[in-house]
Short mmCIF file of N, CA and C in Angstrom, two decimals:
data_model
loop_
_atom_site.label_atom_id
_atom_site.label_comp_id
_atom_site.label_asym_id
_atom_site.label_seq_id
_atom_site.Cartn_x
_atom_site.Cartn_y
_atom_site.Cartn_z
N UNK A 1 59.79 -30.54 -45.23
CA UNK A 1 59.15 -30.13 -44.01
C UNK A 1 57.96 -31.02 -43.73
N UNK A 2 57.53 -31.63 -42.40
CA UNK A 2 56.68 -32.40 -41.98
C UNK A 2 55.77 -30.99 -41.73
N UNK A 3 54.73 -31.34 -42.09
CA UNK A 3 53.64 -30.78 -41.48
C UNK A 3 52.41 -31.80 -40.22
N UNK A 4 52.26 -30.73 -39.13
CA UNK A 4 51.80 -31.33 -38.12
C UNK A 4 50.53 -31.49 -38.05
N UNK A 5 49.89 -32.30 -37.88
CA UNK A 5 47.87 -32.33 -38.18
C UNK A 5 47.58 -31.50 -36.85
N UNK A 6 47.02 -30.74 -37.41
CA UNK A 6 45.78 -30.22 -36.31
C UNK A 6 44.84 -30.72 -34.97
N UNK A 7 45.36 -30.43 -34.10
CA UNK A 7 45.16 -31.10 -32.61
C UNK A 7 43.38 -30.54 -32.60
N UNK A 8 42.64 -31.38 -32.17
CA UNK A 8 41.33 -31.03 -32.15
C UNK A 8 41.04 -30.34 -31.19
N UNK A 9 40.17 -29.17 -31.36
CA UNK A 9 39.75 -28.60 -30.19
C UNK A 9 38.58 -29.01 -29.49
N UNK A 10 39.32 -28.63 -27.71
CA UNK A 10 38.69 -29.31 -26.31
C UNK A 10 37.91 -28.04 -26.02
N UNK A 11 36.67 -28.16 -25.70
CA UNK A 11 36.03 -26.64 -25.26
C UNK A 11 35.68 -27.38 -23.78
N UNK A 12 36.09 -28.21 -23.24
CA UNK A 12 35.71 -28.39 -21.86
C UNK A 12 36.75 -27.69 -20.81
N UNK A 13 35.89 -27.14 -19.96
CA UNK A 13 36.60 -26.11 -18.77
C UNK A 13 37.42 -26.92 -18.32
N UNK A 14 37.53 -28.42 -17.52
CA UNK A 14 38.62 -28.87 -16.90
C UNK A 14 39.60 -29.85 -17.67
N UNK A 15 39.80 -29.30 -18.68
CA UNK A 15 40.72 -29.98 -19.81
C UNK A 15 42.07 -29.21 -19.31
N UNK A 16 43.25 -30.19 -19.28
CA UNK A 16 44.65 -29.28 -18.66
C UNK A 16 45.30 -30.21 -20.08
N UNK A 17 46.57 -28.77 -20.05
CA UNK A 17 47.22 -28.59 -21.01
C UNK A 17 48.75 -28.91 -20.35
N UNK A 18 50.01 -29.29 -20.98
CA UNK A 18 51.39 -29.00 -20.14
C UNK A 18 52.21 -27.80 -21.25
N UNK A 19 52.82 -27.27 -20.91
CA UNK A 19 53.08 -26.10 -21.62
C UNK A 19 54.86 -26.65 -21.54
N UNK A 20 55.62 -25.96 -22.38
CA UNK A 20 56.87 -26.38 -22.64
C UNK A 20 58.02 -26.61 -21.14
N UNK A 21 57.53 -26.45 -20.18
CA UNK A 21 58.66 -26.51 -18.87
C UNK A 21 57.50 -27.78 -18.06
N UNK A 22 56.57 -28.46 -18.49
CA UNK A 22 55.97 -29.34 -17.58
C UNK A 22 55.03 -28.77 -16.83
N UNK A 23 54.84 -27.75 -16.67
CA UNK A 23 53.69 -26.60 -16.17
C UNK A 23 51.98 -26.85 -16.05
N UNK A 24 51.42 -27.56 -14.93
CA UNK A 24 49.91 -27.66 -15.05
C UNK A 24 49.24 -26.42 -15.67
N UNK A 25 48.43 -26.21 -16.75
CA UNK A 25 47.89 -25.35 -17.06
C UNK A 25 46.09 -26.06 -17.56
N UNK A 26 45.22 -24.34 -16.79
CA UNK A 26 43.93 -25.25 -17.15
C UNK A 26 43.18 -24.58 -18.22
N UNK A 27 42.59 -24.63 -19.45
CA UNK A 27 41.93 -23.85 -20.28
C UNK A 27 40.63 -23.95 -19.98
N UNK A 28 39.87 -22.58 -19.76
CA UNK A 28 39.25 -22.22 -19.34
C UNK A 28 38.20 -22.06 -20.41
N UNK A 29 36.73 -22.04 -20.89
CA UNK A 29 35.76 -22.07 -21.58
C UNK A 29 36.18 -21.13 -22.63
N UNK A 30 36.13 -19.66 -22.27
CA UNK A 30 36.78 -18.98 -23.14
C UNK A 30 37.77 -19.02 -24.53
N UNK A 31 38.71 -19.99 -23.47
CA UNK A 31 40.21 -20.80 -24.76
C UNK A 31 41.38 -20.45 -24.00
N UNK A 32 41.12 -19.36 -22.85
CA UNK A 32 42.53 -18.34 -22.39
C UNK A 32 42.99 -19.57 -21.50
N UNK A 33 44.39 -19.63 -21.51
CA UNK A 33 45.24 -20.54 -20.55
C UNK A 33 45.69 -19.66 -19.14
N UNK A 34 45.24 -20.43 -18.07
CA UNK A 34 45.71 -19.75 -17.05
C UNK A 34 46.56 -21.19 -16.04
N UNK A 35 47.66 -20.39 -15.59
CA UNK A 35 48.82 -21.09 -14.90
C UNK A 35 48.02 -21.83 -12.85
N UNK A 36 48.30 -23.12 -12.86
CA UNK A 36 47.66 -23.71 -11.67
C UNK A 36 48.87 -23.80 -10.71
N UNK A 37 50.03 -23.61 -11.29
CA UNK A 37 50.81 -23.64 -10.19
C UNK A 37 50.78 -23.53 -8.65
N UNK A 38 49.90 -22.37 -8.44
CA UNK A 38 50.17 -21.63 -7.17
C UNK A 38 48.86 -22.42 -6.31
N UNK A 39 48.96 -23.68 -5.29
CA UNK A 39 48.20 -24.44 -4.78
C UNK A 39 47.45 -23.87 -3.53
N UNK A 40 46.71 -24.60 -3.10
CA UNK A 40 45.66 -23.80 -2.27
C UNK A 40 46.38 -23.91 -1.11
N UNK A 41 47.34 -24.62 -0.61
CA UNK A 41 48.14 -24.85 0.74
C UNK A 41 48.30 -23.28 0.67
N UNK A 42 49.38 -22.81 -0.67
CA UNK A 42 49.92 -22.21 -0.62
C UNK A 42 49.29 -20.85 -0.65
N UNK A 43 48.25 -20.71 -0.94
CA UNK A 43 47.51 -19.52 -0.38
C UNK A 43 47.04 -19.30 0.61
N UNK A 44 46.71 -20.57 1.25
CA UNK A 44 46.29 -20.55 2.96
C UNK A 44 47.94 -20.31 3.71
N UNK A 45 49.02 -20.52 3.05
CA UNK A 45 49.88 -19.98 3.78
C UNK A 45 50.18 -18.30 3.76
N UNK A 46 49.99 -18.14 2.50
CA UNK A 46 49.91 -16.27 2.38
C UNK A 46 48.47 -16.24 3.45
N UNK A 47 47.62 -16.24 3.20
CA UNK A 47 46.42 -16.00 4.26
C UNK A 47 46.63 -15.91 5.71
N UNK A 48 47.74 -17.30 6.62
CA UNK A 48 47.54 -17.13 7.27
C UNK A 48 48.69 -15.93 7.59
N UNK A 49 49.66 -16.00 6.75
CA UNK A 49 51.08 -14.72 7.15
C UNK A 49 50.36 -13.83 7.28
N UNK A 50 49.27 -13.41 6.19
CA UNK A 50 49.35 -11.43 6.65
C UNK A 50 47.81 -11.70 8.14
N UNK A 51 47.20 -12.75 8.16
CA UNK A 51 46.65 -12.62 9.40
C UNK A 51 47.46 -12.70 10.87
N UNK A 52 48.33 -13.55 10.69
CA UNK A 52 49.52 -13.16 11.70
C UNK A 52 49.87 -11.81 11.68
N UNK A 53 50.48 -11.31 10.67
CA UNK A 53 51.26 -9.75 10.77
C UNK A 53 49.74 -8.65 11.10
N UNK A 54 48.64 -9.04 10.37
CA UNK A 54 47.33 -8.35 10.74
C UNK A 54 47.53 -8.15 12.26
N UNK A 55 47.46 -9.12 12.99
CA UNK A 55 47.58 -9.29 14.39
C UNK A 55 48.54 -8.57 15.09
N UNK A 56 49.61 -8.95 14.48
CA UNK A 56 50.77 -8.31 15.72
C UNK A 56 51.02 -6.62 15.13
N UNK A 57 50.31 -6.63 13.94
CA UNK A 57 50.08 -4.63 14.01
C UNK A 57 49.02 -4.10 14.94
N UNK A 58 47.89 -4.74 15.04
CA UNK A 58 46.59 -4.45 15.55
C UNK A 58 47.17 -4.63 17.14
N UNK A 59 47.80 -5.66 17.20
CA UNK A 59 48.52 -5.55 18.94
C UNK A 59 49.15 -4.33 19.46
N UNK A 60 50.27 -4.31 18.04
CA UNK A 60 51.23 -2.86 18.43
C UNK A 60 50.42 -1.46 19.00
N UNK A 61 49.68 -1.46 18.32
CA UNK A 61 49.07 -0.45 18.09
C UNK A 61 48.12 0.05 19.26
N UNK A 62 47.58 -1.33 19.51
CA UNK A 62 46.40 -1.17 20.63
C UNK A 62 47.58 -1.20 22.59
N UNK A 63 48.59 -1.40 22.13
CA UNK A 63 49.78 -1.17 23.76
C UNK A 63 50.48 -0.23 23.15
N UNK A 64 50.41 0.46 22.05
CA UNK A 64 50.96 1.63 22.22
C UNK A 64 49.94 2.63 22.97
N UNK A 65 48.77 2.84 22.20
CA UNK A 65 47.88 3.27 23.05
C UNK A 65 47.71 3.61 24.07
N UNK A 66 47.73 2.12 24.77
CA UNK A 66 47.47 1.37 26.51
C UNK A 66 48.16 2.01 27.46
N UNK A 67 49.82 2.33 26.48
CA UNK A 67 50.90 2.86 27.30
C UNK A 67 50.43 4.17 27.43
N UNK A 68 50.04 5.11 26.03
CA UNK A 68 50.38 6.37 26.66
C UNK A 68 48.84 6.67 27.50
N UNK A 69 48.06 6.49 27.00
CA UNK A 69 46.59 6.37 27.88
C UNK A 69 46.49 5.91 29.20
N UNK A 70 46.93 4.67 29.79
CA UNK A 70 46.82 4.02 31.00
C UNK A 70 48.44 3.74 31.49
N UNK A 71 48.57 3.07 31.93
CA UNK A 71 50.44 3.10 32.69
C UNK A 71 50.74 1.41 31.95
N UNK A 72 52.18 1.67 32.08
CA UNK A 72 52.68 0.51 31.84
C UNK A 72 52.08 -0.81 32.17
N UNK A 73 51.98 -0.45 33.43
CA UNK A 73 51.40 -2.11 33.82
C UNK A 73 50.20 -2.64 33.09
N UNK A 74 49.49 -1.73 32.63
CA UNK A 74 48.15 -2.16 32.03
C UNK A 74 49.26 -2.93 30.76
N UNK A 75 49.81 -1.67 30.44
CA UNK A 75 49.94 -1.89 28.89
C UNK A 75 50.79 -3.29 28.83
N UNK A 76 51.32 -3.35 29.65
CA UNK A 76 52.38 -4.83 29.83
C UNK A 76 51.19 -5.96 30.12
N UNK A 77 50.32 -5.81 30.84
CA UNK A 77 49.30 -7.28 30.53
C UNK A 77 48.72 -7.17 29.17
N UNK A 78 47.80 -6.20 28.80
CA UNK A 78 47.78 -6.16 27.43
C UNK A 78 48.96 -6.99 26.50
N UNK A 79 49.92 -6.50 26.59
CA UNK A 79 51.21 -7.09 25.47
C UNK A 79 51.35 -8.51 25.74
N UNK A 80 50.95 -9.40 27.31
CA UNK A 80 51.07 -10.69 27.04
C UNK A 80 50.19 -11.31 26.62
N UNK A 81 48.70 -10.90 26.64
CA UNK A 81 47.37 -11.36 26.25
C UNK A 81 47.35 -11.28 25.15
N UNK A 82 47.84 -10.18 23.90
CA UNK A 82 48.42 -10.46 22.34
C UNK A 82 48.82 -11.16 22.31
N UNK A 83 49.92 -11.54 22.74
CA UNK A 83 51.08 -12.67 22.70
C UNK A 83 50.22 -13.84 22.90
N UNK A 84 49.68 -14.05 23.65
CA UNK A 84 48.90 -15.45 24.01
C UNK A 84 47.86 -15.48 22.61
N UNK A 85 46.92 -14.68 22.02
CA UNK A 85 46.22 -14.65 21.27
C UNK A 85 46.90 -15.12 19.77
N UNK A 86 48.27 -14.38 19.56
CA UNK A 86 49.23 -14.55 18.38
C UNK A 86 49.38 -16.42 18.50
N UNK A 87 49.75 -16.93 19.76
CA UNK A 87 49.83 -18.06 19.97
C UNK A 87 48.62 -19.01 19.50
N UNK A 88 47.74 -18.57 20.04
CA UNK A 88 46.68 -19.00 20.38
C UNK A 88 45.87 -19.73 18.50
N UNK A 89 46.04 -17.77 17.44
CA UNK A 89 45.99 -17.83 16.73
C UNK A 89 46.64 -19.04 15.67
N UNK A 90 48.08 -18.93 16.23
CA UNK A 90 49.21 -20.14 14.83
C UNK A 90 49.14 -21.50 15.66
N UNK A 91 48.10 -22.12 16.68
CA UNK A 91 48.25 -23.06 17.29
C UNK A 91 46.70 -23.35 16.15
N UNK A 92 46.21 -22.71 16.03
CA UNK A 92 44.97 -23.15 15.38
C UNK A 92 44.99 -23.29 14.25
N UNK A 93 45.47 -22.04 13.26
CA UNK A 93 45.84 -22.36 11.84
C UNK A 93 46.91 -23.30 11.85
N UNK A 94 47.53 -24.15 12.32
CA UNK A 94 48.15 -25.03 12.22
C UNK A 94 47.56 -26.12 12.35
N UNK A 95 46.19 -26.34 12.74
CA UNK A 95 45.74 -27.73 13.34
C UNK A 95 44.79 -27.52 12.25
N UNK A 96 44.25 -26.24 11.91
CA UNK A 96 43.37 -26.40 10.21
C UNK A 96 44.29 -27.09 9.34
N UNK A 97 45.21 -26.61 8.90
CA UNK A 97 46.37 -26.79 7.83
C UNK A 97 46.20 -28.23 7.93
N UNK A 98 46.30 -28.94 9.30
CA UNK A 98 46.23 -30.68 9.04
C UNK A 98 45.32 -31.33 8.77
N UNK A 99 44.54 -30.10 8.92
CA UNK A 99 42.78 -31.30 8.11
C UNK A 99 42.87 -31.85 7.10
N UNK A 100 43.54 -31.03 5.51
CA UNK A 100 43.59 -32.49 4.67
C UNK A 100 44.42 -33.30 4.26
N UNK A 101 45.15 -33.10 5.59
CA UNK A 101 46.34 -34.91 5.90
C UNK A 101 45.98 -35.41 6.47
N UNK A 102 44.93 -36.47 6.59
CA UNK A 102 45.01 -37.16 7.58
C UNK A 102 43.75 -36.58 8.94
N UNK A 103 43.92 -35.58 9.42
CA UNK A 103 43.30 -35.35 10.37
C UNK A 103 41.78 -35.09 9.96
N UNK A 104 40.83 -35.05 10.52
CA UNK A 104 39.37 -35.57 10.37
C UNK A 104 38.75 -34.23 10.84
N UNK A 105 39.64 -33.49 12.37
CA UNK A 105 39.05 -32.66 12.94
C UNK A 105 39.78 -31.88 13.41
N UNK A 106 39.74 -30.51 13.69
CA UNK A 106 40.33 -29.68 14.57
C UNK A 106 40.88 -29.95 15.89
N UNK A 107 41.87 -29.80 16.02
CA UNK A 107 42.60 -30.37 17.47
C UNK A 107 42.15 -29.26 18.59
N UNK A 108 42.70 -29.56 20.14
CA UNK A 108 41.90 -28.90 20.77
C UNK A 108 43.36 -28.27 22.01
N UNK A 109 44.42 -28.32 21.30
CA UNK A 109 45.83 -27.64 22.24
C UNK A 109 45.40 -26.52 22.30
N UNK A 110 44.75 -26.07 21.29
CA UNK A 110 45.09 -24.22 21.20
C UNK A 110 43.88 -23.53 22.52
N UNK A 111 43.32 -24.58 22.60
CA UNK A 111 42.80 -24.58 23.77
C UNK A 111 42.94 -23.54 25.52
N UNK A 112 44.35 -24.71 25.96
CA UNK A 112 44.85 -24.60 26.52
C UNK A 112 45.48 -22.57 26.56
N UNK A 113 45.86 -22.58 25.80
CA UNK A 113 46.35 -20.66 25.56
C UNK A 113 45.49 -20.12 26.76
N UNK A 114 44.13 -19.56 26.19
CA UNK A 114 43.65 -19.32 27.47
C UNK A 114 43.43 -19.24 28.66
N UNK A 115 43.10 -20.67 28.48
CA UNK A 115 43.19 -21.13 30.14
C UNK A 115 44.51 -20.91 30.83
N UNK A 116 45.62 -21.11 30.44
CA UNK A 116 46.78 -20.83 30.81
C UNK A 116 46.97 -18.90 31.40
N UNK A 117 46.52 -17.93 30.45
CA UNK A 117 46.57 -16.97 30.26
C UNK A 117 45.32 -16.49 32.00
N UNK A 118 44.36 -17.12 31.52
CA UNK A 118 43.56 -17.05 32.90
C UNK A 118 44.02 -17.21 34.22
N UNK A 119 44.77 -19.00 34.40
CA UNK A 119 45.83 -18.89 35.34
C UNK A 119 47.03 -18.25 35.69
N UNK A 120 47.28 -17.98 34.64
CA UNK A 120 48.46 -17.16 35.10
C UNK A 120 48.10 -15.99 35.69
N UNK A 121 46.89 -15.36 35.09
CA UNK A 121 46.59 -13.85 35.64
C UNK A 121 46.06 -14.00 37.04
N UNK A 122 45.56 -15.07 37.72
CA UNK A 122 45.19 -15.06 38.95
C UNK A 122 46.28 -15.76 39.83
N UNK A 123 47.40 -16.23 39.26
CA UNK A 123 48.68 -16.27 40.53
C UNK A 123 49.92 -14.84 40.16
N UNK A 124 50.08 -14.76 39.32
CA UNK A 124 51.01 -13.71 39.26
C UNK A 124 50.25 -12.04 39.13
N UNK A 125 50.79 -11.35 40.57
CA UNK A 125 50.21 -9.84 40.66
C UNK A 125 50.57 -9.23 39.93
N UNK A 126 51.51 -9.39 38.79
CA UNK A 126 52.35 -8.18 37.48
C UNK A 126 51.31 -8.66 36.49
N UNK A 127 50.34 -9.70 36.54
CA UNK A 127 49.78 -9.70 35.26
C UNK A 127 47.80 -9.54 35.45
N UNK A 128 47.45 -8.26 35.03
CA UNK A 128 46.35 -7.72 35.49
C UNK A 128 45.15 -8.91 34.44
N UNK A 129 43.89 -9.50 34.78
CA UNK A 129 43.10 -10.23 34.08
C UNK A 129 42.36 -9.59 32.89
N UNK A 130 41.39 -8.32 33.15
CA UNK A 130 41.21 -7.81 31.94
C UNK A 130 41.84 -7.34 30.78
N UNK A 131 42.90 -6.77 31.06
CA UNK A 131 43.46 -6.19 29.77
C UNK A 131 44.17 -7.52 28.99
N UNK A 132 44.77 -8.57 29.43
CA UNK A 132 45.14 -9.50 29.49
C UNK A 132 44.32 -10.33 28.33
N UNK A 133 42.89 -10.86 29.18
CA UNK A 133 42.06 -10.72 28.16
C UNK A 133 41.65 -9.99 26.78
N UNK A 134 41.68 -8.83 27.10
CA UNK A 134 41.14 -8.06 25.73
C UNK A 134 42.72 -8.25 24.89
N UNK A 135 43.85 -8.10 25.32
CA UNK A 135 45.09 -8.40 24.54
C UNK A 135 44.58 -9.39 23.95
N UNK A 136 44.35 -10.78 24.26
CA UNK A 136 44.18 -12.00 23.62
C UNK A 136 42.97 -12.12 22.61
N UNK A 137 41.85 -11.05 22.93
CA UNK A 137 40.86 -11.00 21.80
C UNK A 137 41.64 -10.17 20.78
N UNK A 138 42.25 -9.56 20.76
CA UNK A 138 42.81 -8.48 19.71
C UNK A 138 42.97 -9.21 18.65
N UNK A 139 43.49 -10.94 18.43
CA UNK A 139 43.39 -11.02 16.67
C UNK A 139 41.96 -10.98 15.85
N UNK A 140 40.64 -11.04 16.87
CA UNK A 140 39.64 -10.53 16.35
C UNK A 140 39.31 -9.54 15.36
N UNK A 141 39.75 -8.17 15.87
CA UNK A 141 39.56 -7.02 15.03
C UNK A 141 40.64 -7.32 13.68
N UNK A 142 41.94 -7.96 13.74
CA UNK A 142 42.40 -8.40 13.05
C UNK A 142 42.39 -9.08 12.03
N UNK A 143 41.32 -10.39 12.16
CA UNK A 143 40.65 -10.74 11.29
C UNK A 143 39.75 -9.77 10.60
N UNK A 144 38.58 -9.47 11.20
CA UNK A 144 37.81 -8.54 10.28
C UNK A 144 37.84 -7.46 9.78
N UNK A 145 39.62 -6.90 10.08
CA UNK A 145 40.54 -5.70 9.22
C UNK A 145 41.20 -6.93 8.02
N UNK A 146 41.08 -8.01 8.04
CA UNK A 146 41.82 -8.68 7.09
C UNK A 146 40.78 -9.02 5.56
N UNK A 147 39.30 -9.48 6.30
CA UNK A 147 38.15 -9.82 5.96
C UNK A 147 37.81 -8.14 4.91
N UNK A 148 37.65 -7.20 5.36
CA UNK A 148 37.42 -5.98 5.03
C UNK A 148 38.55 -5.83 3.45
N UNK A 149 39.46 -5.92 4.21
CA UNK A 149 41.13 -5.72 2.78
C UNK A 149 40.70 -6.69 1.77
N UNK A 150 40.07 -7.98 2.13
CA UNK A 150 40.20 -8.78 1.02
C UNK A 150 39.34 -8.73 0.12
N UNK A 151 38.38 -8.09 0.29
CA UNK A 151 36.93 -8.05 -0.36
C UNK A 151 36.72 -6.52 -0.72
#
């Protein structure tokens, strides 16, 4: 039987280890091994999913309301001003997401949502301007129901 010499011990925090499948692993001051797999993209992609779904519950919820409280029509501008905001929302976390490829700065399409949402409400009479508006602020409360859960 070969016997194996004794690997010296590393007490530095950013010392990485590969574990038997090729696996980044980082040992931590302590000695405990914890798994790096799971990358920060990939948590800003869980982040932005349940802020999306945050949103389109906080929408549901606020034109269910709209409906039985005020009449359809409200509640139907309401439901496109979410919609524009939901937009508005994955037009932006998408132009974050490219900041560290390449891009330097926040792009400025998601922009446009609004303004669009504005025009539209002053040529078409089925689509009322305030509620419209407040639809499109609604991923607001969304966020800081998300902000609240995470902490």
């Amino acid at each position: 039987m070969l016997a194996t010499p004794p690997l010296p011990h590393n007490s530095s925090a950013s010392s990485e280890a590969l574990d038997s499948e090729g696996e980044d692993q980082s040992v931590d001051p302590v000695g405990s091994v914890s798994s790096t797999d799971s990358a920060p993209s990939d948590d800003y992609l869980r982040l932005q999913q349940r802020l999306l779904l945050a949103t389109l519950i906080v929408s549901a919820i606020a034109v269910l309301i709209t409906a039985v409280v005020f009449d359809l029509h409200i509640a139907s501008s309401l439901l496109v001003g979410a919609m524009a905001g939901l937009l508005y929302l994955r037009l932006l976390a998408r132009s974050v997401g490219k900041l560290g490829n390449g891009a330097k700065k926040v792009g400025k399409t998601q922009l446009l949502v609004p303004v669009v949402l504005v025009l539209a409400s002053a040529r078409l009479p089925q689509l009322e301007l305030l509620p419209a508006l407040l639809g499109f602020l609604l991923y607001k409360p969304a966020l800081i129901l998300q902000v609240l859960l995470d902490s």
